[in-house]
Coordinates of C-alpha atoms in Angstrom, one line a residue:
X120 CA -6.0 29.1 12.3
X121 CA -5.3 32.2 13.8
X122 CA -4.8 34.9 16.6
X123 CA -3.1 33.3 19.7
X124 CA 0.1 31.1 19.9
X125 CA 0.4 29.2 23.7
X126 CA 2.6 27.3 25.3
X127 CA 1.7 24.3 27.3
X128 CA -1.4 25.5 27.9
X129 CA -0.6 29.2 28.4
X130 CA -2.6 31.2 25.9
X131 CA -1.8 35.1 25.2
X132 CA -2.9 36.9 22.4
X133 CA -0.1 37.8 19.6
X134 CA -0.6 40.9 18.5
X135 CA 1.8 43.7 16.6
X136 CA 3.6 45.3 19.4
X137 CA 3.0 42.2 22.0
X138 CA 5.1 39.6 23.7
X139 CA 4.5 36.1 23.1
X140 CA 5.2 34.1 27.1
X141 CA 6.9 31.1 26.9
X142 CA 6.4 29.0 30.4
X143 CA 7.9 25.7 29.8
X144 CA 5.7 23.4 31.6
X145 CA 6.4 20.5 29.1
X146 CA 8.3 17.6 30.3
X147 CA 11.0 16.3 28.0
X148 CA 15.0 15.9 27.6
X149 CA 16.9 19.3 27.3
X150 CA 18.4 17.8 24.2
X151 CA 21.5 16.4 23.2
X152 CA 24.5 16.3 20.8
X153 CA 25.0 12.7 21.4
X154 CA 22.4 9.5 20.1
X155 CA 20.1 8.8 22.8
X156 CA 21.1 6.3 25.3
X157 CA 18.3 4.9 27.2
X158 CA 20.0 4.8 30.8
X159 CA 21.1 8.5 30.1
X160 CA 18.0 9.3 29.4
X161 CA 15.9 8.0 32.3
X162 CA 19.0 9.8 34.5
X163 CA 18.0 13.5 32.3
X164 CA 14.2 12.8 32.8
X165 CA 15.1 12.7 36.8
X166 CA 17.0 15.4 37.0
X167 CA 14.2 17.2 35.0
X168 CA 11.7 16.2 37.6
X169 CA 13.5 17.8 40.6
X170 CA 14.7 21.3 38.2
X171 CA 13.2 24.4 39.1
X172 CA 10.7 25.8 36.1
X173 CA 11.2 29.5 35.1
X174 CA 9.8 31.9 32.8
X175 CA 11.0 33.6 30.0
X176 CA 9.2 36.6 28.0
X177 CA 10.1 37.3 24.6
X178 CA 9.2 40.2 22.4
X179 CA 7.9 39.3 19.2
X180 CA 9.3 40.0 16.1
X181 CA 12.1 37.8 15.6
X182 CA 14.2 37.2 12.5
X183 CA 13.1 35.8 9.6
X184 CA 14.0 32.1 9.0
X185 CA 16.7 31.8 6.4
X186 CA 16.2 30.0 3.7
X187 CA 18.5 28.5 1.6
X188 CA 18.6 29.0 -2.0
X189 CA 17.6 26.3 -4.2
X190 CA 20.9 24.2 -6.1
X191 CA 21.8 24.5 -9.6
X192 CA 20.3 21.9 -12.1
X193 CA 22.0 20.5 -14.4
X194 CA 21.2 16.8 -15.9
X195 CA 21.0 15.1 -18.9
X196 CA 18.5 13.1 -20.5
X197 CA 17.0 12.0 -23.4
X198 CA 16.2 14.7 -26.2
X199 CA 12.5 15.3 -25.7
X200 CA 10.7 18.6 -28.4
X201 CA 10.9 21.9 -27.2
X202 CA 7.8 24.1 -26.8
X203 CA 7.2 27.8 -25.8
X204 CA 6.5 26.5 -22.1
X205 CA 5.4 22.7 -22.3
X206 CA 6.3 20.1 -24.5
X207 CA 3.8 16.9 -24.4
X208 CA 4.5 13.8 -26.3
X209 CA 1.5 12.4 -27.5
X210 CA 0.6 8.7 -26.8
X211 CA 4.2 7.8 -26.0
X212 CA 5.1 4.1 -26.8
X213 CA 7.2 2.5 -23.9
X214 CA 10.8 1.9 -24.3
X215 CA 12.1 -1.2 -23.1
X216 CA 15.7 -0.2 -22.1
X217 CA 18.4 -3.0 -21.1
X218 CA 20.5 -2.6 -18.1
X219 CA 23.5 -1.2 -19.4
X220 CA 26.9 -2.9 -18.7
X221 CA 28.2 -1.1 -15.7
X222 CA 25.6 -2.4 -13.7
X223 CA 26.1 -5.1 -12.0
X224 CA 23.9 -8.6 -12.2
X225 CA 24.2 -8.4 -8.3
X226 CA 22.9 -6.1 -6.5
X227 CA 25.1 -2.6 -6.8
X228 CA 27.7 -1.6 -4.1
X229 CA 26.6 1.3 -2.4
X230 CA 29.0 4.6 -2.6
X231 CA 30.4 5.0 0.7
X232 CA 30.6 9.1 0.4
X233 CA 27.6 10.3 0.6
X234 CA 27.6 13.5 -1.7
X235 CA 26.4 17.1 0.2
X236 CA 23.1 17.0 -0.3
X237 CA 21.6 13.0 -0.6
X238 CA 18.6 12.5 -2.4
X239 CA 15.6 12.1 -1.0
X240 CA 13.8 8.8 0.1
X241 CA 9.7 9.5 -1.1
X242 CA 7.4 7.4 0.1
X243 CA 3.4 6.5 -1.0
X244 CA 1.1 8.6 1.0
X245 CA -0.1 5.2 1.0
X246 CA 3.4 3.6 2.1
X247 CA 3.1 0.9 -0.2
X248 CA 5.8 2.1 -2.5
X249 CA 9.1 4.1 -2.3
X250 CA 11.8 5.5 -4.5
X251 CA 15.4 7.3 -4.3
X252 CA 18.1 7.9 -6.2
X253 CA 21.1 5.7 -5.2
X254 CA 24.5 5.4 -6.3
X255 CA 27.0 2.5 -7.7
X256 CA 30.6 2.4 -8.7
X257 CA 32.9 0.5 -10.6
X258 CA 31.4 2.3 -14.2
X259 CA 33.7 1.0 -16.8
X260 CA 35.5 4.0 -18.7
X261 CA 36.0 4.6 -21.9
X262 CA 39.8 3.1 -21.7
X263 CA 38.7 0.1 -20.3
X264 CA 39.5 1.4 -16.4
X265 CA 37.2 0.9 -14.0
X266 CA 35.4 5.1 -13.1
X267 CA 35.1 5.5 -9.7
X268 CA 33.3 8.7 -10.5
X269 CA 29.7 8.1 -8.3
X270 CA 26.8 6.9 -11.0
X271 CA 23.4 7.7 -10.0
X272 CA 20.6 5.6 -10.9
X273 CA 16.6 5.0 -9.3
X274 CA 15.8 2.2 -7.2
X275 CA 11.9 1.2 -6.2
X276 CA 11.0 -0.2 -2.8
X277 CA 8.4 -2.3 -1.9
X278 CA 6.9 -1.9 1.8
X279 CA 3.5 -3.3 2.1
X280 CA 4.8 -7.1 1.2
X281 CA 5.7 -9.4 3.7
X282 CA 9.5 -8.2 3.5
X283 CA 10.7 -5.3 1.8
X284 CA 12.6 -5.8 -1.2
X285 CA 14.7 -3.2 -3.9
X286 CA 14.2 -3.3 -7.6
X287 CA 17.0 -1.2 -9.2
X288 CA 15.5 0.8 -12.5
X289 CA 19.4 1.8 -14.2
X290 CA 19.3 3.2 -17.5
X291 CA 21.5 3.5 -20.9
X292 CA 23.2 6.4 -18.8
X293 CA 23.6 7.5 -15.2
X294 CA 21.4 10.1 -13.9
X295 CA 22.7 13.5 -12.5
X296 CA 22.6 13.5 -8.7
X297 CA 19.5 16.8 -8.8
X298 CA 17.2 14.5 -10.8
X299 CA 13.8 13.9 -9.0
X300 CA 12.3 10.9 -8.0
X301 CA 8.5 9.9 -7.0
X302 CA 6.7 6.4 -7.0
X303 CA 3.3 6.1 -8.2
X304 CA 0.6 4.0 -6.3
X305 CA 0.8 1.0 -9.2
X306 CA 5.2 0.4 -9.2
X307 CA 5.5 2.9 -11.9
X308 CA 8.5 5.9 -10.7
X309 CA 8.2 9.4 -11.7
X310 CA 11.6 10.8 -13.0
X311 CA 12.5 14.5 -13.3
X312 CA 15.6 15.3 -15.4
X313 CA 17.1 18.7 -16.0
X314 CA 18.3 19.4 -19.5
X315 CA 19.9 22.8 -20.4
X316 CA 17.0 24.9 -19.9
X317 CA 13.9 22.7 -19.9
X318 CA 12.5 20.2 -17.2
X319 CA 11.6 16.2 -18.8
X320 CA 9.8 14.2 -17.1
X321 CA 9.0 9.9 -17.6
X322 CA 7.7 6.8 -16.1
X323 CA 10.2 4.3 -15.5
X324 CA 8.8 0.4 -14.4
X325 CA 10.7 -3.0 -14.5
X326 CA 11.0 -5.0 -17.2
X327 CA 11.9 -8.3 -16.7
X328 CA 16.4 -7.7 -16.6
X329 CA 15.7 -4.4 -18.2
X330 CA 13.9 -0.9 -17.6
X331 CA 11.0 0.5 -19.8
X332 CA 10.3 4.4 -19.7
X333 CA 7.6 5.9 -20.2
X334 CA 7.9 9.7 -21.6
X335 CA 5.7 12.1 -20.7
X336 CA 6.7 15.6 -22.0
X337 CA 9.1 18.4 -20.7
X338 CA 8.2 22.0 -19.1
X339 CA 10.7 24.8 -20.5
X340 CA 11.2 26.9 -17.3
X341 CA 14.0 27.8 -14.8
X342 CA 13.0 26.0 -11.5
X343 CA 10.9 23.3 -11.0
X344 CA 10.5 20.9 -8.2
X345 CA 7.7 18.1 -7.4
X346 CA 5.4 17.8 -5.5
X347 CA 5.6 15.3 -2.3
X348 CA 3.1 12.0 -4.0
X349 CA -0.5 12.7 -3.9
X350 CA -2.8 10.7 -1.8
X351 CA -4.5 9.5 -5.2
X352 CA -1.4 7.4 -6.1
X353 CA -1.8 8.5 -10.1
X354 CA -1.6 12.4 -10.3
X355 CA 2.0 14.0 -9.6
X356 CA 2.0 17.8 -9.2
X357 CA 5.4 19.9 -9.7
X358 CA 5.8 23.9 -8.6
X359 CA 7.5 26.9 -11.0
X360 CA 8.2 29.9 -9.1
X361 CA 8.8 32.8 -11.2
X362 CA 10.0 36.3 -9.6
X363 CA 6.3 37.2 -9.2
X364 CA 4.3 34.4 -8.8
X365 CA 4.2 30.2 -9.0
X366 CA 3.1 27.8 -11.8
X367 CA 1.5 25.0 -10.7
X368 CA 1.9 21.9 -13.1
X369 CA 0.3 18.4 -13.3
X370 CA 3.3 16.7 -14.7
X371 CA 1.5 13.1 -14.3
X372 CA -2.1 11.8 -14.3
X373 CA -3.0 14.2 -17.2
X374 CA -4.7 13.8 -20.6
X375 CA -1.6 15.2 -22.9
X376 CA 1.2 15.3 -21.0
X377 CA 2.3 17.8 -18.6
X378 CA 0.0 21.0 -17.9
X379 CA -0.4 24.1 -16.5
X380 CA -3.4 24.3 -14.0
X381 CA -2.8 27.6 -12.3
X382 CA -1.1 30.4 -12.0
X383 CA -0.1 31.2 -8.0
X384 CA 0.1 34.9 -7.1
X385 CA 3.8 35.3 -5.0
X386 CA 6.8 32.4 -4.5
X387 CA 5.1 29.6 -3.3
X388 CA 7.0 26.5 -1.4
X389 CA 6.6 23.5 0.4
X390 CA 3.6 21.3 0.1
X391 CA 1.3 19.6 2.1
X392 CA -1.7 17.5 1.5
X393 CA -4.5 18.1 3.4
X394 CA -7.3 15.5 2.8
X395 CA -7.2 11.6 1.5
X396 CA -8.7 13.0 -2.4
X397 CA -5.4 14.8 -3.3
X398 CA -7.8 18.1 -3.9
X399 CA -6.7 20.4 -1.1
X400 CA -3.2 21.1 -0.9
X401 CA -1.2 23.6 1.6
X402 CA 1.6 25.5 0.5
X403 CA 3.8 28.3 1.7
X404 CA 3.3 31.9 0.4
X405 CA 5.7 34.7 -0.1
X406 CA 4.3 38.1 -1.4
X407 CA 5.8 39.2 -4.5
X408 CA 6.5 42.7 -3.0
X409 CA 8.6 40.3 -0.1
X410 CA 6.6 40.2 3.5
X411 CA 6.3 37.4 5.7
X412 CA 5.8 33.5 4.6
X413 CA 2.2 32.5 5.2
X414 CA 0.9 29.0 4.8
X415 CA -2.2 29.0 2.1
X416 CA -4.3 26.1 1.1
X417 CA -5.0 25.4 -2.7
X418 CA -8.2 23.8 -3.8
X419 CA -7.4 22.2 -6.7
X420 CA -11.3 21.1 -7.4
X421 CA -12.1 24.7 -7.6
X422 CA -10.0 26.2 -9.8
X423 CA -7.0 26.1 -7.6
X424 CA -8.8 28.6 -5.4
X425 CA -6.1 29.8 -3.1
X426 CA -7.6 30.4 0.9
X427 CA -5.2 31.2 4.2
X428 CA -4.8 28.5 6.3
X429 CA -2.1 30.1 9.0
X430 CA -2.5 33.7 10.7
X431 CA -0.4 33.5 14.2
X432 CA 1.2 37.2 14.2
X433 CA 0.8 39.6 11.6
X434 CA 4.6 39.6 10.9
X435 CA 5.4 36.1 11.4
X436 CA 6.4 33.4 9.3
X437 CA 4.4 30.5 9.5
X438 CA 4.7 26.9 7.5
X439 CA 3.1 23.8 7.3
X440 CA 5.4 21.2 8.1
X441 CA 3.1 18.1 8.1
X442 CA -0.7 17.5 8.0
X443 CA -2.5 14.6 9.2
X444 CA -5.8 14.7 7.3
X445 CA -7.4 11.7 9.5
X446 CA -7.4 13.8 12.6
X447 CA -6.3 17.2 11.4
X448 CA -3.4 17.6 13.2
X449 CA -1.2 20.4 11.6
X450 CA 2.7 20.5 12.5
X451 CA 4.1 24.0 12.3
X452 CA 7.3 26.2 12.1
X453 CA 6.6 29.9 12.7
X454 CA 8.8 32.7 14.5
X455 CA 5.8 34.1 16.6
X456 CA 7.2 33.4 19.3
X457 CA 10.6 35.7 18.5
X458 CA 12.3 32.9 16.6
X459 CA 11.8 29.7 14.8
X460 CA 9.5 27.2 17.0
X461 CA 7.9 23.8 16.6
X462 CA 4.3 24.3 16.9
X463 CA 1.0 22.4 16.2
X464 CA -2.2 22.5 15.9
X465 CA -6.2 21.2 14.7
X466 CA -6.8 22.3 11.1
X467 CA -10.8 23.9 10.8
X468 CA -10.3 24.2 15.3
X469 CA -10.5 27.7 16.8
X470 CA -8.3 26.9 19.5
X471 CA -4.9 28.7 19.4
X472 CA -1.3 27.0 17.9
X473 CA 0.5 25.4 20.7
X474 CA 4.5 25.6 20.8
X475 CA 5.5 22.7 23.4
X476 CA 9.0 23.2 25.3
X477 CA 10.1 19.7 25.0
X478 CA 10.2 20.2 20.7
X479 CA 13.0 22.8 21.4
X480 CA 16.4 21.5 21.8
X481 CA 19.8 23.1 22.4
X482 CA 22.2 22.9 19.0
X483 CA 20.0 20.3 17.6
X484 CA 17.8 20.7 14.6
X485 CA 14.5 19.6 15.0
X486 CA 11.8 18.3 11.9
X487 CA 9.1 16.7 11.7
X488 CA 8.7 13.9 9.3
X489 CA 6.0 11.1 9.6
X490 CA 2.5 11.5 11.7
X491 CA 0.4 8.4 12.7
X492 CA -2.7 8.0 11.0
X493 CA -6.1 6.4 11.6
X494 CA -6.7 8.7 15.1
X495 CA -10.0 9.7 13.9
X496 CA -11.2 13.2 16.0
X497 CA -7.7 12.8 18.2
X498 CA -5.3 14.4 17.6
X499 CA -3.4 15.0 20.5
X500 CA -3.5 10.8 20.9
X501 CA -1.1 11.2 17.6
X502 CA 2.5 9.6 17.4
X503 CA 4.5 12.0 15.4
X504 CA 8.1 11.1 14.3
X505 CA 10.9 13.7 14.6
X506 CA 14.5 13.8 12.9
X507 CA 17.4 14.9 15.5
X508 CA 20.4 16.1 13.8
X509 CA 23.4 16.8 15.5
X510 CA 27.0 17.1 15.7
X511 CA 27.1 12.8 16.1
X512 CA 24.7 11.8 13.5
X513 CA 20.9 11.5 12.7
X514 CA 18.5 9.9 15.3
X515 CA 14.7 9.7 15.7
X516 CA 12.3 11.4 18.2
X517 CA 8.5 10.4 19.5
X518 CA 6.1 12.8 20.8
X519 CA 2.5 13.2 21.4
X520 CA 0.6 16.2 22.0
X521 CA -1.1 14.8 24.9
X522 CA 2.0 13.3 26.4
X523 CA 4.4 16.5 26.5
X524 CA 7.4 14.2 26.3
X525 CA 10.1 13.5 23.9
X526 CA 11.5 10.1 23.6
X527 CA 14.6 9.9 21.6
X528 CA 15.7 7.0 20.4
X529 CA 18.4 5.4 18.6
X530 CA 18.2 4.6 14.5
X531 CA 19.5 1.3 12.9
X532 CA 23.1 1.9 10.8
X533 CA 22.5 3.5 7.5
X534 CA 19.1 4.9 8.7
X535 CA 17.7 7.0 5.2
X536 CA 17.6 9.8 7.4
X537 CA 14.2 11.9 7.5
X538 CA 12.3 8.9 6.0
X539 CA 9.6 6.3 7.6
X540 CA 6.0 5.8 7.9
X541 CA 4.0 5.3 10.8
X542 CA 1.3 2.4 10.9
X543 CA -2.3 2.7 12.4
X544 CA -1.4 0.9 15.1
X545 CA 1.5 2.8 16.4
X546 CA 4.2 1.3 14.5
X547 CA 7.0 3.2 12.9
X548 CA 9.0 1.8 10.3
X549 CA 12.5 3.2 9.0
X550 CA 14.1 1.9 6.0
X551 CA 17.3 1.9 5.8
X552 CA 20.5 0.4 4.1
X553 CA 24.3 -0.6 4.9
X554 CA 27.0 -3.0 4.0
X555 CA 24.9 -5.9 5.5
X556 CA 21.8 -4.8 4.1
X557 CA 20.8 -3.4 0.5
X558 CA 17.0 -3.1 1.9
X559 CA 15.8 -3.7 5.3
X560 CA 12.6 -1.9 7.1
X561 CA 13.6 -1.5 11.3
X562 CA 10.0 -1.3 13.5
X563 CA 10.4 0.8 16.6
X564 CA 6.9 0.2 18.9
X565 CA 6.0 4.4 20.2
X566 CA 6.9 4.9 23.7
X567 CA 3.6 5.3 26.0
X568 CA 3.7 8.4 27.7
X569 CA 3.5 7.3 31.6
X570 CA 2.1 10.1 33.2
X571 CA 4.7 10.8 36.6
X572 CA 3.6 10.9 39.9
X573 CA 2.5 15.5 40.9
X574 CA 3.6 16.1 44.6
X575 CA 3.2 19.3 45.8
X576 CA 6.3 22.0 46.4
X577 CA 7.6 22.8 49.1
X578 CA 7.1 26.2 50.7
X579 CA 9.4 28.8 49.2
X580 CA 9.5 27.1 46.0
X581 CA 7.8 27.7 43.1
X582 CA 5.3 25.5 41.2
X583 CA 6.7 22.5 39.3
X584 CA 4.5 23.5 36.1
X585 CA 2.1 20.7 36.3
X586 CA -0.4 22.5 38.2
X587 CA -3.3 23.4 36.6
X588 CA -3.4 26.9 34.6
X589 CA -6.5 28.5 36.3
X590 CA -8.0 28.5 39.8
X591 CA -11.1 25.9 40.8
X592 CA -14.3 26.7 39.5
X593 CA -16.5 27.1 42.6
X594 CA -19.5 25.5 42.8
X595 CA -22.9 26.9 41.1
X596 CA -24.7 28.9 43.2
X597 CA -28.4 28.6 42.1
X598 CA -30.8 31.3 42.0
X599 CA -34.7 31.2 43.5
X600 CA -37.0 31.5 40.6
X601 CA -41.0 31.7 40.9
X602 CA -42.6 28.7 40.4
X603 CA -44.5 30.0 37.4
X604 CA -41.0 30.8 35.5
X605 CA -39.3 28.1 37.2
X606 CA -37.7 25.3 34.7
X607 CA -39.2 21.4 33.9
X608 CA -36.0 20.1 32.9
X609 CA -33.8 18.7 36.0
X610 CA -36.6 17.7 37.8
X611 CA -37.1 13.8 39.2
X612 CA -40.3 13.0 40.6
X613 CA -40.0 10.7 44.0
X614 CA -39.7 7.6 44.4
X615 CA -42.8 5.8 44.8
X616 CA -42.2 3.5 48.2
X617 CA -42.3 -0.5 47.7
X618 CA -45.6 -1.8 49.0
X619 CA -44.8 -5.8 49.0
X620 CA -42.4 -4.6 51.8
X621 CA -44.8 -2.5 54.0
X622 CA -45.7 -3.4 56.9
X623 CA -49.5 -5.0 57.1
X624 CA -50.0 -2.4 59.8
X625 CA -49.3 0.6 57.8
X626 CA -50.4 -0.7 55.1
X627 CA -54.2 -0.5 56.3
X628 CA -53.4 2.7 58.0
X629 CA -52.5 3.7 54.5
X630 CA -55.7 2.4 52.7
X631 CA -57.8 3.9 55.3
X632 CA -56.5 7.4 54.9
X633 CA -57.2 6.9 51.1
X634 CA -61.4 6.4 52.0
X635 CA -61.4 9.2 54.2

């Protein structure tokens, strides 16, 4: 994907040295700092209608996207052999662990302050299964006192039963808060624990009132993060970026434990799945030398063959946010346009990346998170699901391609913020957990996009922006040929007339002609 960037149906060519024009002709909310309030909103969409459009040219070449730096690790976990760069434990027995004491038989109270950066809620690419690292107090001390230090420990959910439910998977020991967690396709969860300089990794599954764990190995390196789940449900992939290029591990699903299978040239980030085999994978690029951040795809049945997948501007930055591999619709973040912008796209199309209006909203962060599935060769009929943070709190947000709206709308309490999973049917669920609730799964139906009544402007005013980009195509004006080069196809031969209804009159008249 590559060349052009348009907006709304505006295409102009990015080039070095070009502008990028931005006509908002999207309709949608101008944003908020508030949680969406339905009456409010119907009031904004009015007063949308009747707003005068303008234009706005921007020259390209904006700032680079800052990005943060990753945060310290530093865990404990059990003592797993050291090796030059992996460690694999060969055919590990399963440890049945009891629950230790300071968990209680009920199910554990929830710590109230959330730390500064949460853990993540990882869901299946199947949505069957998810996993997060959740938090209890009340951890007896050594002194007898009740700890009120927060204790860390992974918790499973199931989402493809008839009611989600929670199965806590606690330890001997607490887990640090930067431990990883990823569920597998069969129960099992994926654990990644930092100790001192090396990365350990192990399946942990219920055991009747205890835990067992699985051990898998441990990769001696200095940053490692996994991979969001495959859409196999076994293998589990984890990056290594070095100061010149990126290891790429398979830290489950192998033969022998944790392995190498390539070496990536540059820092390479994010991750993306891009078909339903877990073979291609799209990850963001950064030249070794420094440069601009380029989405590349990874074939991981080739090799790990490494391709480019995103081209808008020669100096841009441009990442993959989300993929939909059913109908190929690719979510991306790229400064093309002179800063950071909400784009999509068709992966394999030749049709330029499109940065709708309505995805950009005034001292509100915008990301994508969950994309319906099952639109087979539509992509613009997609429901994609957007997180809104603001200065009030974490709410959701509903847009289609082909509808150029936004609907925000309001999140149950103790919404896992980021997380959910769309159905095929247009159904998005978001988990989520307060003091009523341990585990509960709130269904919000997408919006339709009702398409509003087009009236034309009055004189003196400018266009409303729903017009259509170009001018009627007149008619075809067709071209005398000689019959010798003239063309067969197009060509109907009469109609033969319907002699049961002739009168008998013309009918001889008819038959008499035919002797003569």
């Amino acid at each position: 994907m590559t060349a052009c960037a348009i907006e709304d149906g505006a295409a102009v060519a990015v080039e070095a040295g070009e502008t990028v024009e931005v006509e908002p002709g999207s309709e949608g909310p101008d944003g908020a700092t508030e949680p969406p309030d339905p009456a409010a909103d119907a009031a904004a969409d009015a007063h949308a209608d009747a707003a005068d459009p303008w234009d706005l040219a921007v020259p390209h070449g904006g700032p680079a996207p800052h990005l943060a730096p990753a945060p310290p690790h530093v865990a404990s976990a059990p003592h797993v052999a050291s090796a030059s760069h992996v460690a694999p434990v060969e055919a590990p027995a399963p440890v049945e662990l009891s629950a230790p004491a300071w968990v209680p038989a009920e199910a554990p109270a929830l710590s109230t302050a959330a730390p500064a950066s949460v853990p993540a809620f990882t869901i299946t690419a199947n949505g069957a299964y998810a996993a997060r690292l959740t938090a209890a107090r009340g951890r007896p001390g050594g002194s007898g006192e009740v700890d009120t230090a927060t204790a860390w420990f992974p918790e499973r959910w199931t989402l493809d039963g008839p009611e989600p439910y929670a199965v806590p998977l606690p330890l001997d020991q607490p887990e640090e808060a930067d431990s990883q967690v990823l569920p597998l396709a069969d129960g099992r969860v994926l654990i990644r624990r930092r100790v001192a300089d090396r990365h350990t990794f192990s399946l942990l599954y219920p055991t009747g009132p205890g835990t067992g764990e699985l051990p898998l190995g441990a990769v001696e390196c200095a940053e490692l993060t996994l991979l969001p789940p495959s859409p196999d449900g076994v293998s589990a992939y984890a990056l290594s970026a070095g100061e010149h290029s990126t290891g790429l591990w398979l830290v489950a699903g192998g033969t022998y434990g944790p392995e190498r299978i390539a070496e990536l040239p540059g820092r390479c980030s994010g991750g993306v799945w891009l078909d339903r085999a877990g073979r291609l994978l799209a990850l963001d690029r950064e030249p070794a030398g420094g440069g601009p951040v380029k989405a590349v795809a990874v074939d991981l049945g080739r090799g790990a063959e490494m391709t480019p997948l995103l081209q808008i501007a020669p100096d841009s930055d441009d990442r993959l946010l989300l993929a939909d591999p059913d109908s190929g619709l690719l979510l991306i973040r790229s400064d093309a346009p002179g800063h950071d912008r909400i784009g999509w796209g068709v992966l394999g199309s030749c049709l330029p990346v499109r940065f709708p209006e309505c995805l950009r909203l005034p001292d509100v962060a915008v990301t994508p998170f969950a994309v319906q599935p099952g639109q087979m060769l539509m992509p613009e009929s997609c429901a994609v699901a957007l997180r809104i943070d603001g200065a009030a709190g974490s709410w959701v947000g509903v847009w289609r391609p082909a509808g150029r709206r936004l609907h925000q709308l309001p999140v149950p309490e103790g919404w896992l913020a980021g997380s959910g999973v769309w159905s095929r049917e247009g159904v998005l669920a978001l988990p989520y957990t307060n003091g009523e609730t341990a585990c509960a799964v709130a269904l919000l139906e997408a919006p339709a996009d009702v398409e509003r009544a087009r009236c034309p402007s009055p004189a003196g005013y400018p266009e409303s922006g729903m017009q259509p980009s170009a001018a009627v195509a007149p008619p075809p004006v067709y071209r005398p040929v000689p019959l010798g080069q003239a063309p067969l196809v197009g060509r109907t031969a009469p109609a033969r007339p319907d002699r049961s209804k002739v009168e008998p009159g013309v009918h001889a008249f008819a038959h008499r002609g035919r002797r003569r």
